[in-house]
């Protein structure tokens, strides 16, 4: 691929990083050289393309993705996200208490940028200032995860639904009801009833 | 305070950091000079000592602490933790979606090391390699938070209780039932029933 295309491909990621920390031209060049776009179909599972890397992160250019775990074969949605977010299995330098494997599934036809861990390791080693970006990104992800954790502990199902709708006004319409119900810790019937009630209220206001 | 005492005071924190990354002597000296121990009574709320810093983190030397939020004046326990853990309001470089304020309360008489943010800012600025520790620490906290988030989405109350007991075999006995029930998203009566059942099962095995 020529340089111009490479530049265009990784532009959204460079923009995202630059908001956290100014990037040296050599850092941008390395990112452009070692990231690449992939497209996956709705419902497909996200896996790192083995040919290029065994371990990677993804940056969502267009589309929406859910994270889920299997607990005794029960599928539980643990996060939902969309454009301009970094997803994947972040390495854990600590000792995990729970043993779970997070899977990822596209909720729509989705376009992603692949960030192989080889690139991430190179960035940290060659350009120590990229650790600042890593630190800030992980702080952001820590807070997003805390929000998910707090949301699920709100006792009223209606309050959880309203909170999600307020904080994710667009994503809310893009997620199939069965996944959203699982994420919000309620039965599909409860979510359908809450959605109907909310629609009626909106109609009254409108 | 003399140097020897300062060294002894911050030793557990230095040990904790060193596991993540070797520390230069100057980093250790700065940590020793700017951290200090505080003791708080059971049930007291944790706040940064205004005289020293308006913003800080705490490292638990001895004791246990819970994090909670107030949702329409309802007290919801969102995390539980004990010795050798860093707690506090980690800064968020992102745009929070939910608006919540996390409070902290000692579950026992607790001894803590205060890390003022002035120290943290100095470390990041003067010793860029400390960003690697910050990055690894936030990755650990991200995963701990994900575990909390996943735990709360397990549909069966009994499975949530068992999971917590397995992953926190000691902390489990140190947390008052009302806080543990809130954290595990179940009624106090449900938790009491599960505890009784589990005790009977253990007696049968014993």
XYZ file of N, CA, C and O in Angstrom, chain A residues 20 69 71 74 76-79 88-100 102 124 128 130-132 134-155 159 163 167-169 182-185, chain B residues 20 69 71 74 76-79 88-100 102 124 128 130-132 134-155 159 163 167-169 182-185:
464
model
N -4.666 12.998 23.533
C -4.130 12.663 24.851
C -2.721 13.210 25.048
O -2.322 13.541 26.157
N -19.045 -12.736 27.992
C -18.380 -13.898 28.578
C -19.368 -15.050 28.548
O -20.577 -14.851 28.387
N -20.677 -17.955 30.922
C -20.678 -18.448 32.290
C -21.559 -19.694 32.295
O -22.780 -19.588 32.162
N -23.785 -19.804 29.530
C -24.729 -18.701 29.428
C -23.968 -17.489 28.893
O -22.912 -17.145 29.404
N -23.294 -13.754 28.543
C -23.568 -12.519 29.295
C -22.835 -11.345 28.642
O -21.605 -11.372 28.521
N -23.599 -10.345 28.191
C -22.982 -9.156 27.585
C -22.398 -8.295 28.691
O -23.108 -7.898 29.617
N -21.093 -8.001 28.605
C -20.451 -7.244 29.691
C -20.059 -5.825 29.275
O -19.760 -4.994 30.121
N -20.010 -5.549 27.987
C -19.870 -4.161 27.552
C -20.390 -3.976 26.139
O -20.536 -4.945 25.373
N -10.411 -4.646 23.073
C -9.542 -5.811 22.966
C -9.090 -6.275 24.328
O -9.513 -5.736 25.348
N -8.240 -7.283 24.329
C -7.769 -7.811 25.599
C -6.544 -7.042 26.069
O -5.426 -7.348 25.679
N -6.783 -6.072 26.913
C -5.680 -5.308 27.495
C -4.896 -6.246 28.403
O -5.491 -6.999 29.177
N -3.581 -6.188 28.317
C -2.761 -7.066 29.161
C -2.961 -6.742 30.633
O -3.150 -5.588 30.987
N -2.886 -7.750 31.467
C -3.045 -7.576 32.907
C -1.736 -7.871 33.634
O -1.344 -9.013 33.753
N -1.049 -6.815 34.143
C 0.211 -7.076 34.848
C -0.035 -7.584 36.269
O 0.919 -7.902 36.977
N -1.287 -7.663 36.694
C -1.604 -8.110 38.055
C -1.974 -9.582 38.095
O -1.782 -10.322 37.125
N -2.495 -9.998 39.231
C -2.916 -11.393 39.402
C -4.439 -11.413 39.335
O -5.106 -10.920 40.244
N -5.016 -11.941 38.240
C -6.476 -11.935 38.152
C -7.090 -12.821 39.225
O -6.543 -13.853 39.573
N -8.230 -12.358 39.756
C -8.933 -13.161 40.772
C -9.942 -14.079 40.087
O -10.037 -15.243 40.394
N -10.666 -13.508 39.131
C -11.654 -14.310 38.397
C -11.013 -14.855 37.123
O -10.125 -14.220 36.558
N -11.466 -16.006 36.709
C -11.003 -16.535 35.433
C -12.115 -16.420 34.414
O -13.105 -17.135 34.495
N -11.985 -15.509 33.513
C -12.992 -15.385 32.482
C -12.292 -15.004 31.189
O -11.238 -14.391 31.206
N -12.954 -12.906 27.771
C -13.862 -11.964 27.119
C -13.841 -12.201 25.608
O -12.776 -12.239 25.001
N 6.347 1.494 23.238
C 6.748 1.671 24.633
C 8.282 1.632 24.775
O 8.853 2.382 25.566
N 9.667 6.205 24.961
C 9.119 6.096 26.335
C 7.953 7.042 26.600
O 7.106 6.743 27.451
N 5.426 7.421 24.965
C 4.129 6.794 24.632
C 3.516 6.090 25.849
O 2.336 5.760 25.852
N 4.348 5.869 26.897
C 3.790 5.328 28.142
C 2.782 6.281 28.763
O 1.890 5.861 29.494
N 2.954 7.586 28.483
C 2.000 8.585 28.996
C 0.641 8.359 28.329
O -0.402 8.375 28.988
N -0.390 5.505 27.045
C -0.882 4.238 27.598
C -1.514 4.446 28.961
O -2.598 3.933 29.242
N -0.839 5.230 29.803
C -1.354 5.499 31.153
C -2.699 6.226 31.086
O -3.656 5.846 31.766
N -2.790 7.257 30.246
C -4.042 8.017 30.146
C -5.172 7.165 29.570
O -6.316 7.222 30.022
N -4.834 6.365 28.553
C -5.842 5.489 27.950
C -6.382 4.491 28.969
O -7.595 4.250 29.031
N -5.482 3.915 29.765
C -5.925 2.934 30.754
C -6.718 3.598 31.873
O -7.642 2.984 32.417
N -6.396 4.857 32.186
C -7.195 5.595 33.174
C -8.612 5.800 32.623
O -9.601 5.616 33.340
N -8.708 6.150 31.347
C -10.034 6.323 30.726
C -10.808 5.002 30.771
O -11.975 4.960 31.167
N -10.124 3.911 30.400
C -10.792 2.607 30.389
C -11.162 2.150 31.790
O -12.187 1.498 31.991
N -10.342 2.484 32.779
C -10.682 2.178 34.165
C -12.010 2.865 34.520
O -12.919 2.239 35.081
N -12.137 4.138 34.174
C -13.359 4.872 34.531
C -14.572 4.363 33.751
O -15.669 4.280 34.310
N -14.386 4.015 32.491
C -15.505 3.447 31.716
C -15.960 2.144 32.387
O -17.152 1.887 32.543
N -14.997 1.347 32.809
C -15.316 0.071 33.442
C -16.015 0.294 34.788
O -16.967 -0.421 35.133
N -15.553 1.299 35.548
C -16.216 1.631 36.815
C -17.677 2.034 36.563
O -18.562 1.674 37.321
N -17.889 2.797 35.501
C -19.264 3.222 35.175
C -20.151 2.009 34.902
O -21.285 1.929 35.364
N -19.588 1.036 34.159
C -20.344 -0.201 33.867
C -20.655 -0.947 35.151
O -21.729 -1.522 35.318
N -19.660 -0.970 36.035
C -19.768 -1.701 37.284
C -20.811 -1.043 38.198
O -21.605 -1.718 38.859
N -20.820 0.289 38.219
C -21.783 1.030 39.048
C -23.187 0.882 38.467
O -24.135 0.605 39.188
N -23.289 1.042 37.140
C -24.593 0.920 36.470
C -25.307 -0.363 36.880
O -26.489 -0.357 37.225
N -24.562 -1.465 36.855
C -25.183 -2.766 37.113
C -25.627 -2.917 38.557
O -26.402 -3.813 38.873
N -25.116 -2.064 39.467
C -25.477 -2.176 40.892
C -26.616 -1.243 41.292
O -27.022 -1.223 42.442
N -27.136 -0.451 40.337
C -28.299 0.391 40.632
C -29.488 -0.555 40.776
O -29.776 -1.343 39.868
N -30.162 -0.533 41.936
C -31.169 -1.581 42.197
C -32.376 -1.567 41.242
O -32.868 -2.625 40.871
N -34.253 2.536 36.509
C -33.168 3.512 36.691
C -31.942 3.104 35.863
O -31.276 3.947 35.265
N -30.488 5.391 32.852
C -29.080 5.802 32.918
C -28.365 5.446 31.609
O -27.637 6.254 31.043
N -26.735 8.079 28.867
C -25.293 8.134 28.617
C -24.927 7.581 27.236
O -23.843 7.848 26.738
N -25.801 6.800 26.622
C -25.533 6.251 25.281
C -26.751 6.451 24.384
O -27.367 5.477 23.938
N -27.108 7.720 24.133
C -28.361 7.999 23.402
C -28.389 7.390 21.994
O -29.466 7.033 21.514
N -29.322 -8.274 28.689
C -28.266 -9.007 29.392
C -27.297 -8.017 30.041
O -26.950 -8.149 31.224
N -26.889 -6.987 29.299
C -25.960 -5.980 29.826
C -26.567 -5.247 31.020
O -25.889 -4.949 32.001
N -27.873 -4.946 30.924
C -28.535 -4.179 31.985
C -29.061 -5.069 33.124
O -29.693 -4.585 34.057
N -28.805 -6.373 33.017
C -29.201 -7.281 34.098
C -30.702 -7.334 34.312
O -31.177 -7.232 35.437
N 6.350 -3.891 40.045
C 5.915 -3.501 38.699
C 7.081 -3.001 37.847
O 7.091 -3.161 36.627
N -21.471 4.793 46.313
C -22.057 5.977 45.706
C -23.432 6.191 46.335
O -23.998 5.266 46.939
N -27.150 7.058 45.231
C -28.051 7.180 44.091
C -29.421 7.522 44.646
O -30.071 6.662 45.259
N -29.762 6.625 48.050
C -29.588 5.211 48.355
C -28.085 4.908 48.319
O -27.411 5.262 47.359
N -25.049 2.662 47.739
C -24.722 1.445 46.976
C -23.213 1.176 47.067
O -22.414 2.019 46.657
N -22.855 0.017 47.605
C -21.439 -0.361 47.698
C -20.953 -0.793 46.318
O -21.524 -1.704 45.717
N -19.904 -0.139 45.806
C -19.453 -0.453 44.447
C -18.106 -1.171 44.411
O -17.728 -1.726 43.397
N -17.370 -1.139 45.508
C -16.171 -1.983 45.624
C -15.791 -2.229 47.076
O -16.207 -1.505 47.966
N -8.692 5.349 45.792
C -8.866 6.801 45.715
C -9.444 7.213 44.391
O -9.798 6.363 43.558
N -9.574 8.512 44.222
C -10.160 8.992 42.979
C -9.072 9.161 41.913
O -8.399 10.185 41.860
N -8.925 8.138 41.100
C -7.973 8.215 39.992
C -8.477 9.265 39.014
O -9.661 9.290 38.693
N -7.571 10.101 38.535
C -7.984 11.147 37.591
C -8.500 10.536 36.295
O -8.003 9.498 35.862
N -9.463 11.209 35.687
C -10.046 10.720 34.434
C -9.713 11.674 33.288
O -10.261 12.763 33.223
N -8.801 11.276 32.368
C -8.469 12.163 31.257
C -9.550 12.150 30.168
O -9.460 12.895 29.194
N -10.561 11.314 30.331
C -11.611 11.204 29.315
C -12.831 12.032 29.676
O -12.812 12.837 30.595
N -13.905 11.792 28.925
C -15.161 12.507 29.187
C -16.099 11.536 29.886
O -16.578 10.582 29.272
N -16.352 11.737 31.189
C -17.228 10.782 31.879
C -18.648 10.842 31.324
O -19.123 11.911 30.943
N -19.275 9.676 31.249
C -20.666 9.629 30.757
C -21.626 9.758 31.935
O -22.597 10.481 31.880
N -21.330 9.021 32.986
C -22.176 9.075 34.172
C -21.607 10.107 35.134
O -20.400 10.321 35.180
N -22.477 10.725 35.904
C -22.002 11.629 36.945
C -22.210 10.977 38.293
O -23.334 10.825 38.747
N -21.143 10.549 38.893
C -21.262 9.947 40.214
C -20.035 10.346 41.023
O -18.981 10.600 40.466
N -17.658 8.942 44.013
C -17.340 7.777 44.822
C -16.871 8.215 46.204
O -15.974 9.043 46.321
N 5.828 11.864 37.693
C 5.620 11.755 36.242
C 6.481 12.773 35.488
O 7.013 12.473 34.413
N 10.308 10.303 33.986
C 9.326 9.803 33.000
C 9.097 8.293 33.081
O 8.020 7.818 32.722
N 8.431 6.617 35.530
C 7.342 6.276 36.455
C 5.987 6.198 35.738
O 5.026 5.659 36.284
N 5.935 6.728 34.518
C 4.720 6.558 33.714
C 4.457 5.085 33.407
O 3.313 4.690 33.196
N 5.532 4.281 33.375
C 5.372 2.841 33.139
C 4.644 2.210 34.339
O 3.734 1.401 34.160
N 2.644 3.851 36.395
C 1.277 4.366 36.317
C 0.452 3.574 35.316
O -0.683 3.186 35.590
N 1.046 3.305 34.162
C 0.344 2.536 33.124
C 0.003 1.127 33.609
O -1.135 0.657 33.448
N 0.968 0.449 34.231
C 0.722 -0.919 34.703
C -0.313 -0.932 35.830
O -1.177 -1.814 35.881
N -0.205 0.043 36.738
C -1.169 0.126 37.840
C -2.585 0.334 37.319
O -3.537 -0.294 37.799
N -2.719 1.206 36.329
C -4.057 1.467 35.792
C -4.584 0.269 35.014
O -5.791 0.018 35.005
N -3.677 -0.491 34.390
C -4.108 -1.721 33.710
C -4.639 -2.714 34.746
O -5.680 -3.349 34.539
N -3.944 -2.834 35.875
C -4.404 -3.727 36.949
C -5.781 -3.269 37.446
O -6.705 -4.074 37.588
N -5.906 -1.954 37.679
C -7.182 -1.438 38.186
C -8.299 -1.582 37.159
O -9.450 -1.801 37.524
N -7.965 -1.455 35.885
C -8.955 -1.692 34.831
C -9.483 -3.129 34.947
O -10.700 -3.359 34.926
N -8.585 -4.086 35.104
C -9.017 -5.486 35.165
C -9.801 -5.789 36.440
O -10.773 -6.541 36.412
N -9.387 -5.192 37.564
C -10.141 -5.388 38.814
C -11.563 -4.848 38.623
O -12.546 -5.470 39.018
N -11.655 -3.681 37.978
C -12.957 -3.071 37.753
C -13.804 -3.920 36.797
O -15.013 -4.079 36.997
N -13.175 -4.482 35.771
C -13.897 -5.375 34.858
C -14.442 -6.590 35.609
O -15.554 -7.035 35.356
N -13.638 -7.117 36.521
C -14.090 -8.270 37.309
C -15.336 -7.910 38.122
O -16.286 -8.682 38.188
N -15.326 -6.706 38.718
C -16.494 -6.245 39.483
C -17.713 -6.104 38.589
O -18.833 -6.429 38.972
N -17.450 -5.607 37.396
C -18.515 -5.357 36.444
C -19.117 -6.680 35.943
O -20.326 -6.817 35.788
N -18.249 -7.661 35.715
C -18.707 -8.973 35.244
C -19.445 -9.698 36.368
O -20.529 -10.244 36.159
N -18.873 -9.658 37.570
C -19.489 -10.321 38.731
C -20.952 -9.909 38.880
O -21.835 -10.757 39.061
N -21.198 -8.600 38.765
C -22.547 -8.094 39.015
C -23.527 -8.516 37.921
O -24.731 -8.414 38.098
N -23.014 -8.958 36.777
C -23.900 -9.357 35.669
C -24.177 -10.854 35.617
O -24.903 -11.324 34.747
N -23.595 -11.611 36.546
C -23.903 -13.046 36.615
C -25.340 -13.161 37.138
O -25.664 -12.618 38.195
N -26.224 -13.819 36.388
C -27.648 -13.756 36.741
C -28.006 -14.394 38.091
O -28.858 -13.872 38.806
N -24.545 -17.848 42.419
C -23.286 -17.878 41.651
C -22.447 -16.643 41.955
O -21.217 -16.726 42.075
N -18.784 -16.858 43.670
C -17.652 -16.255 42.959
C -16.894 -15.307 43.884
O -15.668 -15.324 43.957
N -12.988 -15.720 45.251
C -11.943 -14.773 44.866
C -11.494 -13.896 46.033
O -10.424 -13.306 45.990
N -12.320 -13.791 47.079
C -11.963 -12.984 48.258
C -12.226 -13.780 49.533
O -13.046 -13.397 50.357
N -11.493 -14.911 49.702
C -11.792 -15.812 50.821
C -11.647 -15.136 52.197
O -12.339 -15.517 53.140
N -25.300 -5.359 49.187
C -25.408 -4.254 48.237
C -24.420 -4.456 47.082
O -24.773 -4.336 45.908
N -23.185 -4.824 47.419
C -22.160 -5.037 46.388
C -22.550 -6.177 45.451
O -22.320 -6.101 44.242
N -23.133 -7.231 46.031
C -23.483 -8.406 45.224
C -24.865 -8.285 44.580
O -25.332 -9.216 43.921
N -25.517 -7.155 44.781
C -26.816 -6.922 44.135
C -27.885 -7.900 44.564
O -28.574 -8.484 43.719
